[in-house]
mmCIF file of C-alpha atoms and ligand atoms in Angstrom:
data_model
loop_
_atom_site.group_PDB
_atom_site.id
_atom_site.type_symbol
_atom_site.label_atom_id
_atom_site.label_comp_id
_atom_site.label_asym_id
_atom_site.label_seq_id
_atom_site.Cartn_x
_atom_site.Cartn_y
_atom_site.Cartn_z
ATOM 1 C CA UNK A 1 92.913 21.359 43.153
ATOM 2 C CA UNK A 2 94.806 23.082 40.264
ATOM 3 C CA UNK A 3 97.784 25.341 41.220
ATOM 4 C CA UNK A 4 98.560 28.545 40.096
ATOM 5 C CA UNK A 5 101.597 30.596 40.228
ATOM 6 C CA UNK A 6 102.485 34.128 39.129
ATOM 7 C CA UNK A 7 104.419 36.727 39.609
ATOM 8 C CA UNK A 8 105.321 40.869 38.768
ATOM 9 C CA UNK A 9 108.151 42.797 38.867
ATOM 10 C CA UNK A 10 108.021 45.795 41.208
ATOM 11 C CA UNK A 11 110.200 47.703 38.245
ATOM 12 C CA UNK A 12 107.525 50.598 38.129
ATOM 13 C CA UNK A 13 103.775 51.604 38.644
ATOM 14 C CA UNK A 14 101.490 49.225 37.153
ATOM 15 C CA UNK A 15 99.889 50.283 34.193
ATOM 16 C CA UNK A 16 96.206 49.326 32.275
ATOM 17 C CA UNK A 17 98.469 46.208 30.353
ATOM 18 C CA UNK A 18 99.423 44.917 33.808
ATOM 19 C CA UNK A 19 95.775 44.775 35.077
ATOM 20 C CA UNK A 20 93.816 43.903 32.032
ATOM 21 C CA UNK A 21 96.816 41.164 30.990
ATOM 22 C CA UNK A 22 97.280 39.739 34.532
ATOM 23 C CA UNK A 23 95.740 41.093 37.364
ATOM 24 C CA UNK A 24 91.684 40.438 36.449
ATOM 25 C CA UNK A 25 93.034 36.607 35.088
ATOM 26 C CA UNK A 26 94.560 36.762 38.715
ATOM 27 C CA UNK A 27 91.504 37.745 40.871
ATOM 28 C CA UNK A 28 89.582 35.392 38.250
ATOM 29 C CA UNK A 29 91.197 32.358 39.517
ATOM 30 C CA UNK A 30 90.726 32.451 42.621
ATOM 31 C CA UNK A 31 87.268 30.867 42.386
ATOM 32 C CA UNK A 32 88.666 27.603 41.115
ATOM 33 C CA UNK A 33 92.291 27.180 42.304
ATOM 34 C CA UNK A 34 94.562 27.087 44.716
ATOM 35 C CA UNK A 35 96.789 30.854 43.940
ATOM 36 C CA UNK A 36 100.344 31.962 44.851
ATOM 37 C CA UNK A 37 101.100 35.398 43.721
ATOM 38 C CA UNK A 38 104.621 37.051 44.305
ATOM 39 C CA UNK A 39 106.516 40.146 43.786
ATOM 40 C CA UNK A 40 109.763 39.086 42.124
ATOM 41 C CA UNK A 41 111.829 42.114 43.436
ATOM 42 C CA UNK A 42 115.070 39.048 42.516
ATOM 43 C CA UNK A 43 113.901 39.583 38.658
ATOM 44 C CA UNK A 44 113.296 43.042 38.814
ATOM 45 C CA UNK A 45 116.947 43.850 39.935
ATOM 46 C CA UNK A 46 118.132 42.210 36.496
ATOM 47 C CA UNK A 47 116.640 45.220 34.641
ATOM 48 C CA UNK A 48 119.802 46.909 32.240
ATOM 49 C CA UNK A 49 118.588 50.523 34.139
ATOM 50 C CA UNK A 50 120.233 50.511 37.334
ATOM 51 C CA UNK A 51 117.826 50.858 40.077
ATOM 52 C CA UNK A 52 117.743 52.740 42.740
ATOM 53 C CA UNK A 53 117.702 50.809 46.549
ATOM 54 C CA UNK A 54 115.075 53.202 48.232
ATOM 55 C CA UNK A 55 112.435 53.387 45.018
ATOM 56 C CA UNK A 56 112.799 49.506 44.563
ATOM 57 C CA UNK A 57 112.040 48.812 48.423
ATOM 58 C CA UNK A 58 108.725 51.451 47.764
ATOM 59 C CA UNK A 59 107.552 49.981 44.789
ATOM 60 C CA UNK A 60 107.846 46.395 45.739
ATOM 61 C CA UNK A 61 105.199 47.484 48.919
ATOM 62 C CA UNK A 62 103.150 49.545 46.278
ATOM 63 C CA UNK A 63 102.578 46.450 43.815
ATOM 64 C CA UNK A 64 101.682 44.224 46.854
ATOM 65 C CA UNK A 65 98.899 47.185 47.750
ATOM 66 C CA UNK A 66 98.154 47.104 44.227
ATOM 67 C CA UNK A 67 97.324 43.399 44.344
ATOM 68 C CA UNK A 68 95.049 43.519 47.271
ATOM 69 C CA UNK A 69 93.685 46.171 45.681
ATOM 70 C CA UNK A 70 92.385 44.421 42.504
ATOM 71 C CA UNK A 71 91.254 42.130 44.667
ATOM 72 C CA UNK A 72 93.971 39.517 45.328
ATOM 73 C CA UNK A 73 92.857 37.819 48.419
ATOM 74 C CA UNK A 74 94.856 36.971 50.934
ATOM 75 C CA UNK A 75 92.669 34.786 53.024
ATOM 76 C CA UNK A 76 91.729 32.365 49.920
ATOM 77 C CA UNK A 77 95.479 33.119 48.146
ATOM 78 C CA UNK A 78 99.313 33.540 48.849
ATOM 79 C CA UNK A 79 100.411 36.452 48.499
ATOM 80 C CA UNK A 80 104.353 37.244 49.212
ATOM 81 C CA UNK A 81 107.862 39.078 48.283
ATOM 82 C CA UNK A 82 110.375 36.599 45.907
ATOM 83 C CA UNK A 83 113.410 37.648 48.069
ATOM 84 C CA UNK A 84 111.964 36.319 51.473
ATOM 85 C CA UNK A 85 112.423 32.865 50.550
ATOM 86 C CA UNK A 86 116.168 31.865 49.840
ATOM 87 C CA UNK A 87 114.845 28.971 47.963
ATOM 88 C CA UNK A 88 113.988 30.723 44.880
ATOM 89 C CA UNK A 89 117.334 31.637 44.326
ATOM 90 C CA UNK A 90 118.727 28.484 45.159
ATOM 91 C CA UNK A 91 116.549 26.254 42.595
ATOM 92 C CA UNK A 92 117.793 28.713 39.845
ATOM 93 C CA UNK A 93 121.037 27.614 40.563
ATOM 94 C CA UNK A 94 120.179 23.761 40.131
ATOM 95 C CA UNK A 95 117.951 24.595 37.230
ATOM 96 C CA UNK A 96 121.076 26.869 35.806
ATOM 97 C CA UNK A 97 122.795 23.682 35.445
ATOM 98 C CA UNK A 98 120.198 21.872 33.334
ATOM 99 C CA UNK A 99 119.437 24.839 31.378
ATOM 100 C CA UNK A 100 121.732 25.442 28.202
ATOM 101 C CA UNK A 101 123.462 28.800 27.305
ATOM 102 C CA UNK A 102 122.088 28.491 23.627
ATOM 103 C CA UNK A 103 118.704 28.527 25.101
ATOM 104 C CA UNK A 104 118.184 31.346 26.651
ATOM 105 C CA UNK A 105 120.387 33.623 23.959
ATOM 106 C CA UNK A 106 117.633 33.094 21.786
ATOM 107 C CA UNK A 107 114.923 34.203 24.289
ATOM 108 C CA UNK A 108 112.749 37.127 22.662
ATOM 109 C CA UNK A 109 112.930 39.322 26.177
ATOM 110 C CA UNK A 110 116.445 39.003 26.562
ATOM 111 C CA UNK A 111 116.851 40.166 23.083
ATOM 112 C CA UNK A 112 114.617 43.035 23.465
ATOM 113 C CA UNK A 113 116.331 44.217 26.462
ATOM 114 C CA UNK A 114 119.821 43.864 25.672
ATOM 115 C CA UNK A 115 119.620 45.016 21.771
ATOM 116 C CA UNK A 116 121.751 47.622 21.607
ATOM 117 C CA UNK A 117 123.704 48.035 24.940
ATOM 118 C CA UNK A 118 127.222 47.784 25.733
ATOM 119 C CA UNK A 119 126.757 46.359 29.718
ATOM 120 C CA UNK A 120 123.580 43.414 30.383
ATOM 121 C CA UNK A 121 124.447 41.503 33.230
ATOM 122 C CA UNK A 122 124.500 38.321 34.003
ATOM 123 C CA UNK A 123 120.956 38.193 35.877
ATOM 124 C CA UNK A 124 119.012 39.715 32.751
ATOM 125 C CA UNK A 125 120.532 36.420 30.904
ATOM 126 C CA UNK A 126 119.304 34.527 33.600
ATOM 127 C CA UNK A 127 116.540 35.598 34.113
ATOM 128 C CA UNK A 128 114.536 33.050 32.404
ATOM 129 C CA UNK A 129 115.898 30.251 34.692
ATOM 130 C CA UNK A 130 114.688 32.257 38.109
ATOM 131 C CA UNK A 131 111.268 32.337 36.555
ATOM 132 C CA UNK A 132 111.502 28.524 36.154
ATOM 133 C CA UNK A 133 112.307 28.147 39.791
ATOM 134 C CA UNK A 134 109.563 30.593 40.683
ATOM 135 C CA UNK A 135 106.987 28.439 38.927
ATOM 136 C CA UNK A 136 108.496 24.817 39.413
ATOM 137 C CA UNK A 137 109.235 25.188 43.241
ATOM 138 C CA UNK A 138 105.254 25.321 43.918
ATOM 139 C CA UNK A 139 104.079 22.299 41.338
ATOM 140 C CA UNK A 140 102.415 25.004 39.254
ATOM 141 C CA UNK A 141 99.599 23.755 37.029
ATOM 142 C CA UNK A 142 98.509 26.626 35.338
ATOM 143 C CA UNK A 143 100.841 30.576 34.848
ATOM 144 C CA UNK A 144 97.996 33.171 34.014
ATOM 145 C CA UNK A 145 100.213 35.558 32.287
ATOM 146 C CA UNK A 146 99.948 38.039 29.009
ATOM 147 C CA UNK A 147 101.555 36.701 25.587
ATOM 148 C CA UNK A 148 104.854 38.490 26.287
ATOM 149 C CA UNK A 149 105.460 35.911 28.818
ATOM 150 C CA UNK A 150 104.949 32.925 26.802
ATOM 151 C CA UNK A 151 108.431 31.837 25.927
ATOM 152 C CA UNK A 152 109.264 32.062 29.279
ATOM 153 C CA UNK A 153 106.506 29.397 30.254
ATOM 154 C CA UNK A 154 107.724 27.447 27.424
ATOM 155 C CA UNK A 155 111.352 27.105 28.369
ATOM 156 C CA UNK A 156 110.406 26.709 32.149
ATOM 157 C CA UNK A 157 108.402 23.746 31.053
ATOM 158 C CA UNK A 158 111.276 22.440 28.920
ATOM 159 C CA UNK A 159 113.897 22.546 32.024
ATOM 160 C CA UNK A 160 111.258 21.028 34.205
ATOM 161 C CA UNK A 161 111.303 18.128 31.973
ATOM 162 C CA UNK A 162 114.249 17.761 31.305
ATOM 163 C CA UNK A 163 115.277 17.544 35.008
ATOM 164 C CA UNK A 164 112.584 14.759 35.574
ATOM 165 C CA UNK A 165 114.254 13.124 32.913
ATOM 166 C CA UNK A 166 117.399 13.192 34.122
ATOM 167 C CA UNK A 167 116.757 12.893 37.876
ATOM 168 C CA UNK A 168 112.855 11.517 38.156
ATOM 169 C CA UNK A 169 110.407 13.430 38.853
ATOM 170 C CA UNK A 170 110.643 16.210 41.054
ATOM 171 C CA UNK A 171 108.387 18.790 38.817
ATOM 172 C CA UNK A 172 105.183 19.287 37.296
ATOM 173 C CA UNK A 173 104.890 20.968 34.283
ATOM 174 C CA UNK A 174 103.221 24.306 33.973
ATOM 175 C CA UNK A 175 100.993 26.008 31.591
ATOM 176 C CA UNK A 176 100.473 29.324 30.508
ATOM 177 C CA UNK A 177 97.183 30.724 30.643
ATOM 178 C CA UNK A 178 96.536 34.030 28.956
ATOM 179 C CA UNK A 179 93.584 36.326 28.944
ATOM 180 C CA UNK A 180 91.141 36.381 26.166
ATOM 181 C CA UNK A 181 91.069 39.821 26.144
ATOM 182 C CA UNK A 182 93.422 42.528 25.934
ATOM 183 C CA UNK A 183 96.163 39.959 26.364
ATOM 184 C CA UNK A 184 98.842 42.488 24.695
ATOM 185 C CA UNK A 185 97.973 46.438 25.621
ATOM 186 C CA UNK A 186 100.052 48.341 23.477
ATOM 187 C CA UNK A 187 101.856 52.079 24.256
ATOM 188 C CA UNK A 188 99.524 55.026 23.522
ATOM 189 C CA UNK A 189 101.772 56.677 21.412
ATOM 190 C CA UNK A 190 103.686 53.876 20.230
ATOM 191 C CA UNK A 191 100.905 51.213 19.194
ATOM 192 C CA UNK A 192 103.361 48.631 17.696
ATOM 193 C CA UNK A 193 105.186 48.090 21.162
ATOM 194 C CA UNK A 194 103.956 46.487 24.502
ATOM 195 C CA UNK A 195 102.799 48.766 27.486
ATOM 196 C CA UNK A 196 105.851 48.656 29.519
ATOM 197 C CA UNK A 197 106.283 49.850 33.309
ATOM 198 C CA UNK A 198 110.228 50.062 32.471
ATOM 199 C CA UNK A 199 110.300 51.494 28.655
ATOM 200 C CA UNK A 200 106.770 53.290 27.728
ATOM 201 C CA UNK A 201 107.113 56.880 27.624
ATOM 202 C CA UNK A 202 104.983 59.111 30.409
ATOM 203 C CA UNK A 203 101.724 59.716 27.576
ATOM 204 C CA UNK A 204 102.431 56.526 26.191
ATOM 205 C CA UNK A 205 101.118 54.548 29.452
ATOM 206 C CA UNK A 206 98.267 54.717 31.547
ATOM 207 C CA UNK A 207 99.043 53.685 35.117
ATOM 208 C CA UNK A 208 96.515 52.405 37.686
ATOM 209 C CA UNK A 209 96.866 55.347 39.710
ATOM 210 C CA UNK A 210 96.038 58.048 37.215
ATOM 211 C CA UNK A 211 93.620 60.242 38.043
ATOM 212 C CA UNK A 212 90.675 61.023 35.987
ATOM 213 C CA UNK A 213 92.153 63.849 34.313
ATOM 214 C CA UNK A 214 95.696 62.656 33.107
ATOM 215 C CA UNK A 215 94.199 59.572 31.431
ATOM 216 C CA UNK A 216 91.675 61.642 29.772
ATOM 217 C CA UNK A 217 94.290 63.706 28.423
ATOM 218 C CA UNK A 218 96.710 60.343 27.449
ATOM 219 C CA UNK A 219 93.994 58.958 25.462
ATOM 220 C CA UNK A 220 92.911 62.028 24.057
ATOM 221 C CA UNK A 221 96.762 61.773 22.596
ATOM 222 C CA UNK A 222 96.720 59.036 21.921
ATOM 223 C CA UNK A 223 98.280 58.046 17.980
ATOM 224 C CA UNK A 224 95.836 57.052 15.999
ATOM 225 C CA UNK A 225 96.047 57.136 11.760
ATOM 226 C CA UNK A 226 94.541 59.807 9.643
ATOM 227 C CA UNK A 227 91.446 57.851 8.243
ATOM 228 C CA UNK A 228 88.711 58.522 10.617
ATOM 229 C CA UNK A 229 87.583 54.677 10.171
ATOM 230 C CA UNK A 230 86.598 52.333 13.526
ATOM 231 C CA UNK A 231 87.637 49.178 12.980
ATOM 232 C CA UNK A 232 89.535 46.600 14.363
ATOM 233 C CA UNK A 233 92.596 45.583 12.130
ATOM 234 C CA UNK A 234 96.253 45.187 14.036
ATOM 235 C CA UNK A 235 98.238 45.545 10.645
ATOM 236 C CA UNK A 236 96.474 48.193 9.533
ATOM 237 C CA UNK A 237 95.176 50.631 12.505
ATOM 238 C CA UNK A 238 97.233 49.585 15.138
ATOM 239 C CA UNK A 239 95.985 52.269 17.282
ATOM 240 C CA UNK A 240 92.448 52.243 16.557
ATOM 241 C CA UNK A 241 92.923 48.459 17.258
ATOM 242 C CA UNK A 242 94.443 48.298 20.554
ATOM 243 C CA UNK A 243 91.576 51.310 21.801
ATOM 244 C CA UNK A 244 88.909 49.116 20.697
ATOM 245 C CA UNK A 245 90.722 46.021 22.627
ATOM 246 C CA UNK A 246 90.913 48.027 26.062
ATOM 247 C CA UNK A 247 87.466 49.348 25.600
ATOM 248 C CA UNK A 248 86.327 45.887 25.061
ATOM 249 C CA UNK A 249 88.180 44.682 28.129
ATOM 250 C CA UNK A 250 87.622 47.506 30.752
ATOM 251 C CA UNK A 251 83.208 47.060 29.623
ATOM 252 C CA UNK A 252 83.285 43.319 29.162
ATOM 253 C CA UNK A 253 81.599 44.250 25.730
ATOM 254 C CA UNK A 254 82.466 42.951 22.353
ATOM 255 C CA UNK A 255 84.784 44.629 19.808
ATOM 256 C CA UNK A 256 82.679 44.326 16.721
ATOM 257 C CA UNK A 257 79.687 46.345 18.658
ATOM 258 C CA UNK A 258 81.994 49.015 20.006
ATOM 259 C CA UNK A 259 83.832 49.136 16.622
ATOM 260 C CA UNK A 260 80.140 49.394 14.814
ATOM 261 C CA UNK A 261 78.780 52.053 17.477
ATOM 262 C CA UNK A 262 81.933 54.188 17.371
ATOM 263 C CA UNK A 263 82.557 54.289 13.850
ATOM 264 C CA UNK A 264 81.490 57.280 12.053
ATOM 265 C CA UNK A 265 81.590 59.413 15.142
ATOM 266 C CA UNK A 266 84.940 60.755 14.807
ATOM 267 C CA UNK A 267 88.300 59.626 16.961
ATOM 268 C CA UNK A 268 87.318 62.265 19.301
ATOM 269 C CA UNK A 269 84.243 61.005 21.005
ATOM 270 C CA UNK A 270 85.516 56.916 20.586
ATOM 271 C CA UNK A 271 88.510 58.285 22.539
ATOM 272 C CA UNK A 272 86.818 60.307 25.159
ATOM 273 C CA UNK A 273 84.337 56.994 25.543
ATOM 274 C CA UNK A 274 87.740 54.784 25.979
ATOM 275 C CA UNK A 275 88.949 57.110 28.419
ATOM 276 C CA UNK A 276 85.570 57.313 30.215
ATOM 277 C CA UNK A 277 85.369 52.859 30.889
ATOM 278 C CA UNK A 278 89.102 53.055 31.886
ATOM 279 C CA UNK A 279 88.337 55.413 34.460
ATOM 280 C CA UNK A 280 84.915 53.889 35.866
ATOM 281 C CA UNK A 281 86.791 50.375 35.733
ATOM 282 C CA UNK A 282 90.008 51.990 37.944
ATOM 283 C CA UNK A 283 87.419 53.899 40.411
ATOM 284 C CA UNK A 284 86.741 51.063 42.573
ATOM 285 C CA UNK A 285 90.819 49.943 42.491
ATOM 286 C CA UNK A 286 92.478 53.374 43.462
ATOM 287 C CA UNK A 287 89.601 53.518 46.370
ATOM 288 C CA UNK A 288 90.538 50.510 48.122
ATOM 289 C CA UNK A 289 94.506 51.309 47.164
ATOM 290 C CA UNK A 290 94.285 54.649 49.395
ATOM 291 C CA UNK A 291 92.255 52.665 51.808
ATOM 292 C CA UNK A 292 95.462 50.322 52.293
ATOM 293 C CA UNK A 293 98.108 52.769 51.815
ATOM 294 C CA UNK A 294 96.852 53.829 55.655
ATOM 295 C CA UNK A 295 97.093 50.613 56.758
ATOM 296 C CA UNK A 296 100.775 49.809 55.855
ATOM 297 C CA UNK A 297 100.700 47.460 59.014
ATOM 298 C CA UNK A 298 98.009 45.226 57.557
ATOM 299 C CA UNK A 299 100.350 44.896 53.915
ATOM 300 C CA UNK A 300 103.093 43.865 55.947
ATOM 301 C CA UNK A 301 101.268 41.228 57.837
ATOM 302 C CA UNK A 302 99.664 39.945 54.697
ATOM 303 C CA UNK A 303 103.112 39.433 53.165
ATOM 304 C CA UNK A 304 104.910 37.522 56.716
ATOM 305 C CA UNK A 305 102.245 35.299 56.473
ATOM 306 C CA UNK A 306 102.186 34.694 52.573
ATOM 307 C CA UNK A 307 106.441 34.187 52.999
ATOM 308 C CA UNK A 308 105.304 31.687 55.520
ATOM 309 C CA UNK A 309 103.116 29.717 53.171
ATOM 310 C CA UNK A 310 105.178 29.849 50.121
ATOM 311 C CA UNK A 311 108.100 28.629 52.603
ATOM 312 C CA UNK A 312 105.733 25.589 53.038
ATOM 313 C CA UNK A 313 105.572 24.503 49.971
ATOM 314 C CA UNK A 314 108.803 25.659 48.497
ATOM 315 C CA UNK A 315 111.340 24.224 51.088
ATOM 316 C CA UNK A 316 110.167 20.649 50.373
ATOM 317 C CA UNK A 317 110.475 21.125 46.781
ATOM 318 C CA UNK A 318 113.700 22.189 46.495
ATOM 319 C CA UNK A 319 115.668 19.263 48.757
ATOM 320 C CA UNK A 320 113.637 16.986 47.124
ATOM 321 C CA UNK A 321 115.664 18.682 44.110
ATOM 322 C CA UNK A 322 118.808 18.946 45.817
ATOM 323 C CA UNK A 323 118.248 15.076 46.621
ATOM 324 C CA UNK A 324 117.823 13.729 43.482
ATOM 325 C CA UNK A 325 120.925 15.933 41.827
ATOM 326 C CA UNK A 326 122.656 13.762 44.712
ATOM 327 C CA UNK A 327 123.473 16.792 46.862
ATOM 328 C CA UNK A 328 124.642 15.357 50.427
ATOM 329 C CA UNK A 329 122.294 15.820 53.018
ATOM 330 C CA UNK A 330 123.656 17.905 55.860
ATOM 331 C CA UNK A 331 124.745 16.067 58.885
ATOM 332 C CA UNK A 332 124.585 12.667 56.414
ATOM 333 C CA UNK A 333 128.346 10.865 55.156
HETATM 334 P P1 LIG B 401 108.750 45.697 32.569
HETATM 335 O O1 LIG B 401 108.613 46.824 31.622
HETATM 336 O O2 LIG B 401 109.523 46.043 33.790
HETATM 337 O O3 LIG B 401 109.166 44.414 31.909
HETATM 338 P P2 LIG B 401 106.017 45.164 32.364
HETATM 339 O O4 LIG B 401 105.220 46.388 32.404
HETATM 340 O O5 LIG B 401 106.292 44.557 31.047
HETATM 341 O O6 LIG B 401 107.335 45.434 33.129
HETATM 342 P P3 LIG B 401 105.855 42.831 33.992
HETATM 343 O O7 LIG B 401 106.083 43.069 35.421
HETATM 344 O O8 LIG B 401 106.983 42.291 33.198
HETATM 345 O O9 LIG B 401 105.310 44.138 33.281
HETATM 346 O O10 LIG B 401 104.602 41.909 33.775
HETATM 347 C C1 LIG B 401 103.612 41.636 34.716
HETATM 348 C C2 LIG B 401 102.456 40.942 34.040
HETATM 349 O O11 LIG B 401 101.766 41.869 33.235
HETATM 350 C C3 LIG B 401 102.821 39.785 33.122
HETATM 351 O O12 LIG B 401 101.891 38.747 33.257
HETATM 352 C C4 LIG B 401 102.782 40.377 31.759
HETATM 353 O O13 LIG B 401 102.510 39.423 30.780
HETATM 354 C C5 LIG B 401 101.643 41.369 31.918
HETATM 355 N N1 LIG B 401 101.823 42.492 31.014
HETATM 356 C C6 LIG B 401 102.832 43.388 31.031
HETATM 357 N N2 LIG B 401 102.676 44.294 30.077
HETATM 358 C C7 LIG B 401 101.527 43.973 29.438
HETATM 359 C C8 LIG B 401 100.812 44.537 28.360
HETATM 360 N N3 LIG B 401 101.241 45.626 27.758
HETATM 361 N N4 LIG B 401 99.667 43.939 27.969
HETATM 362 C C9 LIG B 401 99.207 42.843 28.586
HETATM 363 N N5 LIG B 401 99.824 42.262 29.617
HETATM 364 C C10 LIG B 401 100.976 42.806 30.046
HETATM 365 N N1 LIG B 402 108.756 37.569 33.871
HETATM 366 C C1 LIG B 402 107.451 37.888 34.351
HETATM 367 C C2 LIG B 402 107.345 38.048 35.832
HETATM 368 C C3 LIG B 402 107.527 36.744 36.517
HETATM 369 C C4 LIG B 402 106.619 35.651 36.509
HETATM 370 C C5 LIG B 402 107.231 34.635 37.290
HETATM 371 C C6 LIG B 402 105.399 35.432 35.891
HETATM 372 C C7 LIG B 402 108.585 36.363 37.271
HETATM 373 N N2 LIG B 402 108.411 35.105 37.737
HETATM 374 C C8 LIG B 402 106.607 33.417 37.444
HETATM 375 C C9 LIG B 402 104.794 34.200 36.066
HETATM 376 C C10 LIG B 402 105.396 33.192 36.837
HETATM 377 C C11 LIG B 402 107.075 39.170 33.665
HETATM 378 O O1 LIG B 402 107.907 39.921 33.306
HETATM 379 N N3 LIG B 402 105.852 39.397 33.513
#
């Protein structure tokens, strides 16, 4: 059966990019493989803001909530927190030292986040290699992720191989998978920049949880151009474009017939439409989310048992890593 492995960082609420660029491929998968999903609280501590203990220990049981609430289930999948197994951390060490410094300096997320400050630690840097580990630890087939992501699926591929190459082969090589639709939700009031839980401005993002009202108002706001044209054209009407993308992915309908029904009508009724499908298509999501926020007990079961799994699969991984690097078993001379 195919493998799949992915993973979120609980760095803030998720937002419509985080669902409709990861979450439905998640749920999706489900049918025909065999799915580990994790929180990777170790990656979201590398972020250049620094965090704050009690809101990361929150929002890393919110985004497991959040994933049972799309419909991540843990009875068919694994679902559990990166920092309960020690082995994650430990394969980025061994992957650290096949992975060159030139490598990951050119890494389009690392330059994003860094551009511009004075401080980035070390763990931002390295970030890429943890993600390796995450995915190469389980013999990951297949990394449903949105097109951010895939440089980071590219490089873990490249240390993967060049590990086997150098010590036979431990690792199979993964592949990203990304959505067909809205695979890159841009900000509301930004359209030329990604929907980010860490750097989108309050009206620029439309979280989850939002009730009816607030997103009716973001989208309503949301920066369009001055010609009152529908169409679909990223160069040209970036904001137009990326309404038309969501509306397309939150109805399942095509672009072209939204863009042809809508135009004409004025940005005010295509954007009270857009608002109207994101809403019906969270309903369902923030009902079963309040449903398991008062069953905290149930969450933390869910995520003992998923640590337990992952454990399973991981542990063997890694000293068959540690092995073939020529590591010295314990209690062996
Ligand atoms: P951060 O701002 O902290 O980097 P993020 O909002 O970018 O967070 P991640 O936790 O990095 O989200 O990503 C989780 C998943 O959501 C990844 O698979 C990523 O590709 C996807 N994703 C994130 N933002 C978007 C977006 N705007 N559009 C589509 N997919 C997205
Ligand atoms: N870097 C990813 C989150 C992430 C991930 C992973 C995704 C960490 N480890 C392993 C897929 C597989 C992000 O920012 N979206």
């Amino acid at each position: 059966m195919t493998r799949v492995f992915s993973g979120m960082q609980p760095s803030g609420e998720p937002h419509l990019g985080n669902l409709l660029g990861a979450w439905v491929n998640w749920v999706g998968m489900q049918d025909r493989a065999d799915c580990i999903y994790c929180v990777v609280d170790l990656h979201a501590i590398t972020s250049p803001n620094e965090h704050d203990p009690a809101t990361l220990r929150q929002r890393t049981v919110d985004l497991a909530t959040g994933m049972l609430a799309v419909g991540v289930d843990p009875e068919r999948s694994v679902l559990f927190v990166q920092s309960h197994l020690h082995e994650h951390a430990e394969c980025a060490w061994l992957l650290n030292c096949v992975t060159s410094f030139g490598e990951l300096r050119k890494q389009p997320q690392f330059k994003e986040k860094s551009e511009g400050r004075e401080s980035v630690s070390a763990g931002l840097f390295d970030y890429p290699v943890l993600q390796a580990a995450d995915i190469l630890l389980y013999h990951a087939d297949e990394v449903p992720v949105g097109e951010d992501q895939r440089h980071h699926i590219e490089l873990a591929r490249d240390i993967g191989q060049r590990f086997n190459h150098r010590f036979g082969d431990v690792f199979a090589l993964p592949k990203a998978i990304h959505p067909t639709a809205a695979a890159r939700v841009m900000d509301l009031q930004d359209p030329t920049t990604k929907m980010s839980k860490s750097q989108s401005s309050e009206k620029g993002i439309v979280r989850v949880l939002d009730e009816a009202k607030k997103i009716e108002k973001k989208f309503k706001s949301a920066v369009t151009d001055s010609a009152a044209d529908i169409r679909y054209d990223r160069d040209e009407k970036p904001g137009v474009s990326n309404l038309l993308e969501i509306f397309a992915a939150v109805t399942g309908r095509e672009i072209d017939g939204l863009a042809a029904e809508y135009d004409g009508r004025g940005y005010g009724a295509f954007k009270g439409a857009v608002a109207e499908a994101v809403v019906e298509r969270l309903r369902p999501v923030q009902e079963r989310y309040a449903e398991l926020t008062d069953d905290r007990g149930e969450v933390a079961r869910v995520l003992e048992r998923g640590a337990e799994k992952a454990r399973a699969i991981a542990a063997p991984t890694l000293a068959s890593a540690q092995e073939a690097m020529g590591l010295l078993p314990r209690g062996e001379a």
